[in-house]
Tab-separated table of C-alpha atoms in Angstrom:
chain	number	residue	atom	x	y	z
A	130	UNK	CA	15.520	-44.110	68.263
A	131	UNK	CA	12.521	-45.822	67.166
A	132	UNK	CA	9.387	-44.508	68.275
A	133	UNK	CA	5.997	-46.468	69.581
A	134	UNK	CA	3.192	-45.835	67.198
A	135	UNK	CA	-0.616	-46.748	67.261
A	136	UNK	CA	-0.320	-50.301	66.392
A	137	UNK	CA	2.083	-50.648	69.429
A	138	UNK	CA	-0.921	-49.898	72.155
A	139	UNK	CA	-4.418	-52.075	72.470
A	140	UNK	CA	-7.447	-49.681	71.552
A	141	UNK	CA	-10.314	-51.694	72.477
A	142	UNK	CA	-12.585	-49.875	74.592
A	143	UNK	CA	-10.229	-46.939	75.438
A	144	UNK	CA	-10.595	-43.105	75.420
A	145	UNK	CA	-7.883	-42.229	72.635
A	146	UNK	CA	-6.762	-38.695	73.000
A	147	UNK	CA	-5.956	-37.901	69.347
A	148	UNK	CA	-3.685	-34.605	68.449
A	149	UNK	CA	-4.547	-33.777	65.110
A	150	UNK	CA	-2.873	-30.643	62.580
A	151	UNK	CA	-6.200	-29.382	61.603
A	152	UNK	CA	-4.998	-26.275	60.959
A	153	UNK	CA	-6.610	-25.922	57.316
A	154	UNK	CA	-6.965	-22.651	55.144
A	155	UNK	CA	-10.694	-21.067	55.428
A	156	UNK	CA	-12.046	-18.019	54.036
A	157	UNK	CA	-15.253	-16.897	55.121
A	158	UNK	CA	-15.982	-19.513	57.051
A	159	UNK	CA	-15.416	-22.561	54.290
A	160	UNK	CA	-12.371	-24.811	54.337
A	161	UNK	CA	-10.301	-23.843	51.274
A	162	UNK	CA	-7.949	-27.236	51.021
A	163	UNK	CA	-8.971	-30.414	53.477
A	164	UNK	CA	-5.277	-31.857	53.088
A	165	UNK	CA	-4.423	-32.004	56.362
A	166	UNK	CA	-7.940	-33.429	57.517
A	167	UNK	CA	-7.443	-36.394	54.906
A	168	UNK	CA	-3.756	-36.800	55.676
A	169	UNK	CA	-5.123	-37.876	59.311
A	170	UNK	CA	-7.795	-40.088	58.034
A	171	UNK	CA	-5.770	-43.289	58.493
A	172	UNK	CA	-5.265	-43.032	61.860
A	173	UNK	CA	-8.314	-42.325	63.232
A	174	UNK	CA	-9.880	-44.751	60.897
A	175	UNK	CA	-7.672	-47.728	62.274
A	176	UNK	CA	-8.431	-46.407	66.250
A	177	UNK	CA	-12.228	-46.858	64.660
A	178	UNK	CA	-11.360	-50.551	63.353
A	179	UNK	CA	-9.674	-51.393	66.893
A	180	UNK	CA	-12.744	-49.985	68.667
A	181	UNK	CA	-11.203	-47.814	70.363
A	182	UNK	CA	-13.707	-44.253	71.380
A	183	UNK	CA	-11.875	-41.021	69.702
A	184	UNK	CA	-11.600	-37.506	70.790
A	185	UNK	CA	-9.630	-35.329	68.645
A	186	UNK	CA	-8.687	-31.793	68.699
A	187	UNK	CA	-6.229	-29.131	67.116
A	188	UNK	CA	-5.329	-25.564	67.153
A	189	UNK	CA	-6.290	-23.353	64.438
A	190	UNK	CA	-4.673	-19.796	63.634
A	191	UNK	CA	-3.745	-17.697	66.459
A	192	UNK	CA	-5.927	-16.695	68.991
A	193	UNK	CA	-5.257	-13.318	70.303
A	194	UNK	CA	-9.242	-11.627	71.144
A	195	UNK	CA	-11.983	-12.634	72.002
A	196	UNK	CA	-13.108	-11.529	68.774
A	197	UNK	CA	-10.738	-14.047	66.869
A	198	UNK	CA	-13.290	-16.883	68.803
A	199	UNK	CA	-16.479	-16.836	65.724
A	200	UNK	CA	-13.414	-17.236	62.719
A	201	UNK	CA	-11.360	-19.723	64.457
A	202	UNK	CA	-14.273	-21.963	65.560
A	203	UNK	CA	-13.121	-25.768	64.915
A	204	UNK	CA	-17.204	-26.419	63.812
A	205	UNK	CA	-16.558	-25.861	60.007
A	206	UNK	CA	-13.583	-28.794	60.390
A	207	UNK	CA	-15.985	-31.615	62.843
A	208	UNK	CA	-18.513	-31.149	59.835
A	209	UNK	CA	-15.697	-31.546	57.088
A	210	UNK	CA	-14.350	-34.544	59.131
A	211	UNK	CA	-17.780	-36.274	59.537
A	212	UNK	CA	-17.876	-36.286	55.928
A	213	UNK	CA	-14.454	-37.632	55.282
A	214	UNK	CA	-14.792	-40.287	58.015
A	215	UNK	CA	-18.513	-41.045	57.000
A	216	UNK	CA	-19.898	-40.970	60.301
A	217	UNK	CA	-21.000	-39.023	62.989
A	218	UNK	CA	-18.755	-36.662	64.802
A	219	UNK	CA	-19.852	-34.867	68.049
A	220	UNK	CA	-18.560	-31.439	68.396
A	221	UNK	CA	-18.231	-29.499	72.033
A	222	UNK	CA	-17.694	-25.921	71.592
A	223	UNK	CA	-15.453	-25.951	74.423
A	224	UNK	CA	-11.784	-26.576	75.464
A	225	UNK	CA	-12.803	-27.774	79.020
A	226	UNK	CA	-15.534	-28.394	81.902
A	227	UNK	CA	-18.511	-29.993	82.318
A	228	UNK	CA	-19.883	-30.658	78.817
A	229	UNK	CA	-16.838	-31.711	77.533
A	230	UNK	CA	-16.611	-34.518	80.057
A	231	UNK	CA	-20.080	-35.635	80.104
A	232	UNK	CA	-19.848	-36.212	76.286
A	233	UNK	CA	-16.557	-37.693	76.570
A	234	UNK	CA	-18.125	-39.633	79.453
A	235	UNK	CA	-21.257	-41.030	77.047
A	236	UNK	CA	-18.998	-42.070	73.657
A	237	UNK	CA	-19.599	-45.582	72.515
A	238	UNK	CA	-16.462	-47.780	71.285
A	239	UNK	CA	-16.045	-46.402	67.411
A	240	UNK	CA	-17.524	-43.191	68.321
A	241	UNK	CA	-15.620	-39.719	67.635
A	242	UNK	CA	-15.826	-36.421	69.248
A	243	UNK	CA	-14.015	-33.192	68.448
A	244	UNK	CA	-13.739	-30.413	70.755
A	245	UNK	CA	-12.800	-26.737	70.503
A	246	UNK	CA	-9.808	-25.147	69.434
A	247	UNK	CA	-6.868	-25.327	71.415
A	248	UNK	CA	-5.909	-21.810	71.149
A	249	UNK	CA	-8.841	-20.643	72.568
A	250	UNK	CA	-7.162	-21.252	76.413
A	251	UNK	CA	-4.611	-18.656	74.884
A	252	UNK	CA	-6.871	-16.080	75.514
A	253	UNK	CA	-5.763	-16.711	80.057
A	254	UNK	CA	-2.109	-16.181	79.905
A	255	UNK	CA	-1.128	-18.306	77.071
A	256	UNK	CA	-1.818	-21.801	78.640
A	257	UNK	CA	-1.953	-23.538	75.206
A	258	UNK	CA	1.082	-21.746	73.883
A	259	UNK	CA	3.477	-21.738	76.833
A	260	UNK	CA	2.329	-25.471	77.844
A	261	UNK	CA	0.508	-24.278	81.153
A	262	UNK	CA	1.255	-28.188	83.128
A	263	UNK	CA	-2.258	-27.717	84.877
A	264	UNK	CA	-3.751	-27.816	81.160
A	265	UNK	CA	-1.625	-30.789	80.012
A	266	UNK	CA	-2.708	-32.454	83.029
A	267	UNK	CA	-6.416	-31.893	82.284
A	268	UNK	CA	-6.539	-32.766	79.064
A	269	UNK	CA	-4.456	-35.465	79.599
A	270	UNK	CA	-7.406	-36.747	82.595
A	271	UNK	CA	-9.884	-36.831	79.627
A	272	UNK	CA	-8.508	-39.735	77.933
A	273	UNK	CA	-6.535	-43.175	78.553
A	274	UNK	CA	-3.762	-42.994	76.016
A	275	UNK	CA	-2.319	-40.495	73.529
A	276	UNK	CA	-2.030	-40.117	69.892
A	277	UNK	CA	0.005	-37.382	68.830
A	278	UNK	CA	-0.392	-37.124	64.761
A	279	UNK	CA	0.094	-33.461	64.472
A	280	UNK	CA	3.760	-33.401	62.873
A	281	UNK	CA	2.879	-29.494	61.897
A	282	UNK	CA	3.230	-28.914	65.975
A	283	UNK	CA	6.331	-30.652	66.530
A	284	UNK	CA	8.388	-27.918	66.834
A	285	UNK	CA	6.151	-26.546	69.705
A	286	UNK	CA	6.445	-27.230	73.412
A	287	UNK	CA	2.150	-26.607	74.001
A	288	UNK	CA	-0.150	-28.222	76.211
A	289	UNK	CA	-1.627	-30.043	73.431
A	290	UNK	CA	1.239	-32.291	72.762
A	291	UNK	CA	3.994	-32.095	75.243
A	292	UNK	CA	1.907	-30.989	78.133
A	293	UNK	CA	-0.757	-34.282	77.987
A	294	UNK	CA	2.196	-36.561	77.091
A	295	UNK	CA	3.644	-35.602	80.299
A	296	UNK	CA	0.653	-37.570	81.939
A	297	UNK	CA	0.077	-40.161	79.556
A	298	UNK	CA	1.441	-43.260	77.563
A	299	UNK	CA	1.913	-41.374	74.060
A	300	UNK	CA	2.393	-42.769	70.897
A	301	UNK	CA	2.583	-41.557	67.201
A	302	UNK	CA	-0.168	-41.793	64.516
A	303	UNK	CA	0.783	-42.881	61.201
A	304	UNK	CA	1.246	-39.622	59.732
A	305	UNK	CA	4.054	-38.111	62.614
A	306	UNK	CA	5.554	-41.889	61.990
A	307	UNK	CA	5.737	-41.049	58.379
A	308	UNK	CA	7.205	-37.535	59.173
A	309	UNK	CA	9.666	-39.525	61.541
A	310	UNK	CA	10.606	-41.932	58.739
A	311	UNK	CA	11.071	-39.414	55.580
A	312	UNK	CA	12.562	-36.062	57.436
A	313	UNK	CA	14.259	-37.813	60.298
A	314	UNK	CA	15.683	-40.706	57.730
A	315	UNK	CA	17.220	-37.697	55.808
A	316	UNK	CA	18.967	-36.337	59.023
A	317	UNK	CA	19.905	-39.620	60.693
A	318	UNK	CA	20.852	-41.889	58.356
A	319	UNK	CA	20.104	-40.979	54.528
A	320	UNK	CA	20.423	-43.057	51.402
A	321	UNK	CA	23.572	-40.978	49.360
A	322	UNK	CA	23.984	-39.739	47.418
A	323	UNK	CA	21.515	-36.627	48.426
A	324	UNK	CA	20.689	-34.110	46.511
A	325	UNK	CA	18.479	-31.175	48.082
A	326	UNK	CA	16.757	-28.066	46.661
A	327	UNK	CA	16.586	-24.455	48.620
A	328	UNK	CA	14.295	-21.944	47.506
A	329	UNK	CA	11.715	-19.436	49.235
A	330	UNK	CA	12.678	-15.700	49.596
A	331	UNK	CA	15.192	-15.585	52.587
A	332	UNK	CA	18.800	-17.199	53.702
A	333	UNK	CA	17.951	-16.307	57.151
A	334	UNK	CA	15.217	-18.565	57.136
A	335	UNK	CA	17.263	-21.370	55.828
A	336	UNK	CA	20.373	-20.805	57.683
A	337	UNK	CA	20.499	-23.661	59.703
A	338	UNK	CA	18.996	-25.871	57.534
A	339	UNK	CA	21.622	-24.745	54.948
A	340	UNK	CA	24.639	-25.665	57.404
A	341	UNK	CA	23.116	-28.881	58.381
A	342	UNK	CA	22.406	-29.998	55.031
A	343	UNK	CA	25.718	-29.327	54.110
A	344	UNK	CA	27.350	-32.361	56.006
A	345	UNK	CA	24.156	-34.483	54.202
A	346	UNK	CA	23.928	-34.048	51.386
A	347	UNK	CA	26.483	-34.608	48.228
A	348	UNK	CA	24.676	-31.166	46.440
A	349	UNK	CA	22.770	-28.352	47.715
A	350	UNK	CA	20.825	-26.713	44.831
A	351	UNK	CA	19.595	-23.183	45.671
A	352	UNK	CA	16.971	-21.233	43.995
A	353	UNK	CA	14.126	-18.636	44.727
A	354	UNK	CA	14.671	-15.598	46.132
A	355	UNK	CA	17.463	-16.497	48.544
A	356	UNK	CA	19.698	-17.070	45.667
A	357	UNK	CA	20.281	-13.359	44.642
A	358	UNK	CA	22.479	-12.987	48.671
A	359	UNK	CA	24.715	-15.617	47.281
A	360	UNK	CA	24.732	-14.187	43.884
A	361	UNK	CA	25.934	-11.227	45.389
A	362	UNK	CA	28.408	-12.831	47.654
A	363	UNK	CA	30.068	-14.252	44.377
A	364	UNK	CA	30.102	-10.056	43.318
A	365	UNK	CA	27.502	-10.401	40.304
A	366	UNK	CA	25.093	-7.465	39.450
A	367	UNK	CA	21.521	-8.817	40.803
A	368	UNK	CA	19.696	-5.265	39.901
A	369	UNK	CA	16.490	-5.348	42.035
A	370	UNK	CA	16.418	-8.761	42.998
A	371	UNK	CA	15.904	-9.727	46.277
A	372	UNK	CA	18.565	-9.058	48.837
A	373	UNK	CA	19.539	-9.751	52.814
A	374	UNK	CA	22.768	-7.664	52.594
A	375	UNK	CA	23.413	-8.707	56.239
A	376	UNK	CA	24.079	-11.960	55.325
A	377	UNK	CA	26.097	-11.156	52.339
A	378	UNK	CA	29.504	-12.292	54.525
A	379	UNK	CA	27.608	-15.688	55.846
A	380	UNK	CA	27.023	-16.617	52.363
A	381	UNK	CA	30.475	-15.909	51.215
A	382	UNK	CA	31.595	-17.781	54.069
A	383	UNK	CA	29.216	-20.554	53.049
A	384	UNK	CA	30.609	-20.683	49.606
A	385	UNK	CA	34.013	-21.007	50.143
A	386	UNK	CA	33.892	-23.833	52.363
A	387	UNK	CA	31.147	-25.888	50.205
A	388	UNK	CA	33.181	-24.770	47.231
A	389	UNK	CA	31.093	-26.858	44.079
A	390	UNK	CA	29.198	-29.107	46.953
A	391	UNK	CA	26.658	-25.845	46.477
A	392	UNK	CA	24.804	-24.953	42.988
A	393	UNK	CA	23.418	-21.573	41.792
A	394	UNK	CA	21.335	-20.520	38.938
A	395	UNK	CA	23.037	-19.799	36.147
A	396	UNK	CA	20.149	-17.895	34.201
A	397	UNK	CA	16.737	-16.098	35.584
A	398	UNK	CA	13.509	-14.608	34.246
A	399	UNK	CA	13.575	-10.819	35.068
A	400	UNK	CA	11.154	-8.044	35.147
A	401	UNK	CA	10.827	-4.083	35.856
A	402	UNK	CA	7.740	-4.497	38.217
A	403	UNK	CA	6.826	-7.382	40.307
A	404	UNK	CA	3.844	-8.375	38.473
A	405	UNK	CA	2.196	-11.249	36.812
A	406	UNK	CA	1.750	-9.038	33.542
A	407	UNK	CA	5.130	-7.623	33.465
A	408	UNK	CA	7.160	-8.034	30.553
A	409	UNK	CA	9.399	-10.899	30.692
A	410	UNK	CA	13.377	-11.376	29.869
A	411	UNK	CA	15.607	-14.410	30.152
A	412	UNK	CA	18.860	-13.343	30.896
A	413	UNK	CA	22.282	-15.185	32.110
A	414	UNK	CA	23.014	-14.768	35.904
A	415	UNK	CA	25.577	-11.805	34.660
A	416	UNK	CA	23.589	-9.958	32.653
A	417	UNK	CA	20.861	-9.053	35.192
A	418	UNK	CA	19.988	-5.196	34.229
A	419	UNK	CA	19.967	-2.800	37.150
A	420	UNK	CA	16.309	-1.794	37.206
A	421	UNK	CA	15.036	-4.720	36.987
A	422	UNK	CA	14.139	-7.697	39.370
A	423	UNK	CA	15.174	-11.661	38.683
A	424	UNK	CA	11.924	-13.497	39.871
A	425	UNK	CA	12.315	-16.905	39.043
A	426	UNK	CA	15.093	-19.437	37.425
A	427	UNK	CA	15.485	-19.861	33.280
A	428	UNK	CA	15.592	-22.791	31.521
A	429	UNK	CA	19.148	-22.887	31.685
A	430	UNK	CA	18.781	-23.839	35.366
A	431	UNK	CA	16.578	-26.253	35.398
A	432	UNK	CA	18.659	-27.960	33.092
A	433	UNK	CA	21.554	-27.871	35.290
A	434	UNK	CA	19.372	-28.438	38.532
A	435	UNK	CA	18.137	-31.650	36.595
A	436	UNK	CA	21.724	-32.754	35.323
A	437	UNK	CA	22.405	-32.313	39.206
A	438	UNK	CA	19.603	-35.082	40.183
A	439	UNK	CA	20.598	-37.770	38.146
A	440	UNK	CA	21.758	-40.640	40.264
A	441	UNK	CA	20.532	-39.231	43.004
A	442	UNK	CA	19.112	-41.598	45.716
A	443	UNK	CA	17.370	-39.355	48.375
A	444	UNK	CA	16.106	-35.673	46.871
A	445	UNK	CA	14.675	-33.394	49.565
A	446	UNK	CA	13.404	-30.398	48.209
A	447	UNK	CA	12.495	-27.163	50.660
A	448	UNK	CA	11.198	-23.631	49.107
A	449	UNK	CA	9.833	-22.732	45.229
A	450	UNK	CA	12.204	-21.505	42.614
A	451	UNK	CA	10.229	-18.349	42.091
A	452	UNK	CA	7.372	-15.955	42.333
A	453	UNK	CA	5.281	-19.641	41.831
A	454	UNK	CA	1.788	-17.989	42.694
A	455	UNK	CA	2.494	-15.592	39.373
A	456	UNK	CA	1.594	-18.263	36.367
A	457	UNK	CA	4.274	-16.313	34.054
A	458	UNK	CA	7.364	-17.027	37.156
A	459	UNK	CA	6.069	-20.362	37.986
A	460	UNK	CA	8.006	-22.432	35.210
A	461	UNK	CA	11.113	-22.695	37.072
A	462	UNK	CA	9.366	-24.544	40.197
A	463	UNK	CA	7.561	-26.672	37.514
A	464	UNK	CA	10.420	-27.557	36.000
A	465	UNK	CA	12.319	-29.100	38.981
A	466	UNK	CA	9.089	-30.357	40.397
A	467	UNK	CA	8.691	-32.414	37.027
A	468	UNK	CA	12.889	-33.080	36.939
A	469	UNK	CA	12.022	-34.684	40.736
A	470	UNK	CA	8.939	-36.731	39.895
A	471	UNK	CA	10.828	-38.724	36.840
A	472	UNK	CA	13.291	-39.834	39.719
A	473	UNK	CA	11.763	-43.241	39.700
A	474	UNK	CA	14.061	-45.195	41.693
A	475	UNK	CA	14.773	-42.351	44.925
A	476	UNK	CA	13.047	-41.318	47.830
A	477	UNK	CA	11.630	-37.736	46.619
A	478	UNK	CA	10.725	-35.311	49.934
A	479	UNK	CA	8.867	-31.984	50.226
A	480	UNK	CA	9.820	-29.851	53.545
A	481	UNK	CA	6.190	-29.198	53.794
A	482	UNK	CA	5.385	-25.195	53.348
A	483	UNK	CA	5.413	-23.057	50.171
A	484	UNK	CA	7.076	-26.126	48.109
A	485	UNK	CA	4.265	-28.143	49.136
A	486	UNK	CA	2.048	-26.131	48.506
A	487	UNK	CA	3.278	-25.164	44.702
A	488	UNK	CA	3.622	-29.302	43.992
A	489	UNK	CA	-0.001	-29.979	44.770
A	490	UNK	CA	-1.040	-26.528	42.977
A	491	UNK	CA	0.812	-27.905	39.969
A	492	UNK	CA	-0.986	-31.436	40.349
A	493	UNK	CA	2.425	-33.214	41.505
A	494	UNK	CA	0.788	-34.595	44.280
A	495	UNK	CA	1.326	-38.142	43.755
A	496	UNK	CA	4.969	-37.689	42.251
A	497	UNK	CA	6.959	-37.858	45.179
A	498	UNK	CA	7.364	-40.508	47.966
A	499	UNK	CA	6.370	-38.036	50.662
A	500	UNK	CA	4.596	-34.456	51.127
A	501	UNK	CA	5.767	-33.509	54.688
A	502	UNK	CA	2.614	-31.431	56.152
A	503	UNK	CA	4.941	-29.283	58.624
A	504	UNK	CA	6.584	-26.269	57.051
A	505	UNK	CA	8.226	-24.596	59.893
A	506	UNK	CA	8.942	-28.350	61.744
A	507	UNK	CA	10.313	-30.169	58.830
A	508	UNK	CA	12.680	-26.846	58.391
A	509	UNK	CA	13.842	-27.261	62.416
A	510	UNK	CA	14.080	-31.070	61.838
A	511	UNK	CA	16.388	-30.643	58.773
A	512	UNK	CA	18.007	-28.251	60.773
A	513	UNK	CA	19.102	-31.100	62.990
A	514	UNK	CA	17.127	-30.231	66.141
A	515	UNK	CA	15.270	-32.260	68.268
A	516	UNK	CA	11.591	-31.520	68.193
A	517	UNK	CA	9.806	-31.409	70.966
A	518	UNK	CA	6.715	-33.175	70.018
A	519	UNK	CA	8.411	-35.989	68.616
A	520	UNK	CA	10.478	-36.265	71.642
A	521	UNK	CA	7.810	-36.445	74.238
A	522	UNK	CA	6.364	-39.548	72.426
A	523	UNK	CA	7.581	-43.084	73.546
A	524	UNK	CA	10.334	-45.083	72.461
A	525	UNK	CA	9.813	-48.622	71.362
């Protein structure tokens, strides 16, 4: 089902309630990688060019204390967005009341206000989290439509997304509708043959995703960590490597019906201690020695992981191939990032999270067709489930 987006709605003059995922990285204060801020750019530029007045908010972290309040301040982001947007952007230190609606009250068509972190109201009995309806209803009261960009919520039933769009007409920015279009083309109607990519650490992460992907796409490749359980299931030595014996029988199961429809490595770099300095071997997958710890694919498997994507028409590509933040375990995930980005001709997808973060670490940024900014909601939506967030917004 199609969903209305912000070019569906007249702006002109109205309060525009804008959801935003600026939940950024910061260290001491500083934002350590604006992607997500720029990401949302578009939008709020084109509510600008339709003259529409702008208040946008987002959660950021998890609010637990009151002491969690002075790092998880949304300031650091209204100044970082002022500077992206190039114009003024009033911040309110406050999640509700008064101020908030006076300011709200006094914006000019083209202006944009930001107020507090929505996690803050988490603090009284959850009422972000567990989508308190009184909240929705308030926030909802402070604008006349809503924009929900924030596909990195969309797995979340909060306040800040289903709870408003309980009260008003909601629509998708351009960034959710590109979510919708890349990850929900994959699951609804995808352009075979598919190839996708599993790595990260666990199987139990990936279990669903696994299953579902199965009836997608023509080859699952898996790598990373979560390997090593399948490994095992298949009764090879894996030494050190990591392990989830409890789902040992789920992979054999998993095996057996996907029979070659699934791919493992075939080689991996190995190590006695998990460290960036540690002396390095490239073994085959049955020659992993018993002290020692497989952290990332050979060159074997890339090979064969490349041989795999040729022809392929979609690639979506979830999890890294190895310890990626070590520089000397990181040439596996470069390998298939590179073996992706020469795809000319398909539609190349990152599931958001750790892989996303490796390809624009390793400068592949502009290699693929899309970066999805949601880790844990492109996982559910590859999964097959029906996210909340995208749910509550409008059909066309």
């Amino acid at each position: 089902m199609a969903k209305k987006d912000v070019t569906d709605v007249s702006l002109k003059g109205k309060v525009v309630l804008v959801r935003a995922d600026f939940n950024v990285p910061m260290k001491d204060g500083e934002i350590t990688n604006d992607n997500r801020i720029v990401q949302a750019l578009p939008t709020l530029q084109y509510i600008l060019e339709q003259g529409g007045k702008i208040v946008v908010f987002s959660h950021l972290g998890k609010v637990k204390e009151e002491s969690d309040k002075e790092k998880l301040t949304l300031a650091p982001v209204a100044k970082r967005l002022s500077e992206k947007l190039n114009k003024d952007v009033t911040f309110i230190p406050e999640t509700r009341g008064e101020k908030l609606e006076s300011a709200i009250n006094a914006l000019n068509d083209g202006d944009v206000l930001m107020f507090e972190n929505t996690r803050f109201e988490d603090l009284d009995g959850k009422k972000e989290s567990k989508n308190d309806s009184e909240l929705g209803k308030y926030w909802a009261s402070l604008g006349d439509i809503f924009v929900n960009d924030a596909f990195g919520t969309a797995h979340r039933e909060h306040a800040s997304n289903v709870g408003i769009s309980t009260h008003l007409e909601t629509v998708a920015g351009f960034l959710m509708e590109k979510e919708i279009k890349f990850i929900g083309g994959v699951v609804e109607h995808p352009d075979k043959p598919v190839v996708a990519i599993l790595g990260g650490a666990k199987v139990s992460d990936k279990i669903g995703v696994i299953e579902n992907l199965l009836n997608i796409a023509d080859k699952v490749l898996i790598g990373g960590g979560m390997a090593y359980t399948f490994l095992k299931a298949q009764g090879k030595e894996i030494g050190l490597s990591l392990l989830e014996a409890d789902k040992i029988d789920f992979a054999k199961d998993l095996l057996e019906r996907a029979g070659d429809q699934i791919v493992l490595p075939v080689d991996g770099k190995v190590a006695k201690e998990f460290s960036n300095d540690a002396s390095i071997t490239t073994v085959s997958i049955d020659e992993i020695p018993e002290d020692q710890e497989a952290m990332d694919i050979g060159p074997d498997t890339v090979a064969l992981f490349k041989k795999q994507l040729e022809g392929a028409h979609t690639v979506v590509w979830n999890g890294p191939m190895g310890v990626f933040e070590f520089s000397n375990f990181a040439q596996g995930t470069i390998g298939v990032c590179e073996a992706i980005a020469e795809l000319k001709d398909a539609t190349t997808i990152i599931g958001g999270g750790d892989s996303a973060a490796a390809a624009m670490q390793l400068g592949f940024e502009d290699d693929f067709t899309h970066i999805s900014t949601g880790g844990g909601a492109s996982l559910e939506y590859l999964e097959g489930k029906v996210l909340p967030g995208i749910k509550a917004i409008a059909d066309k």
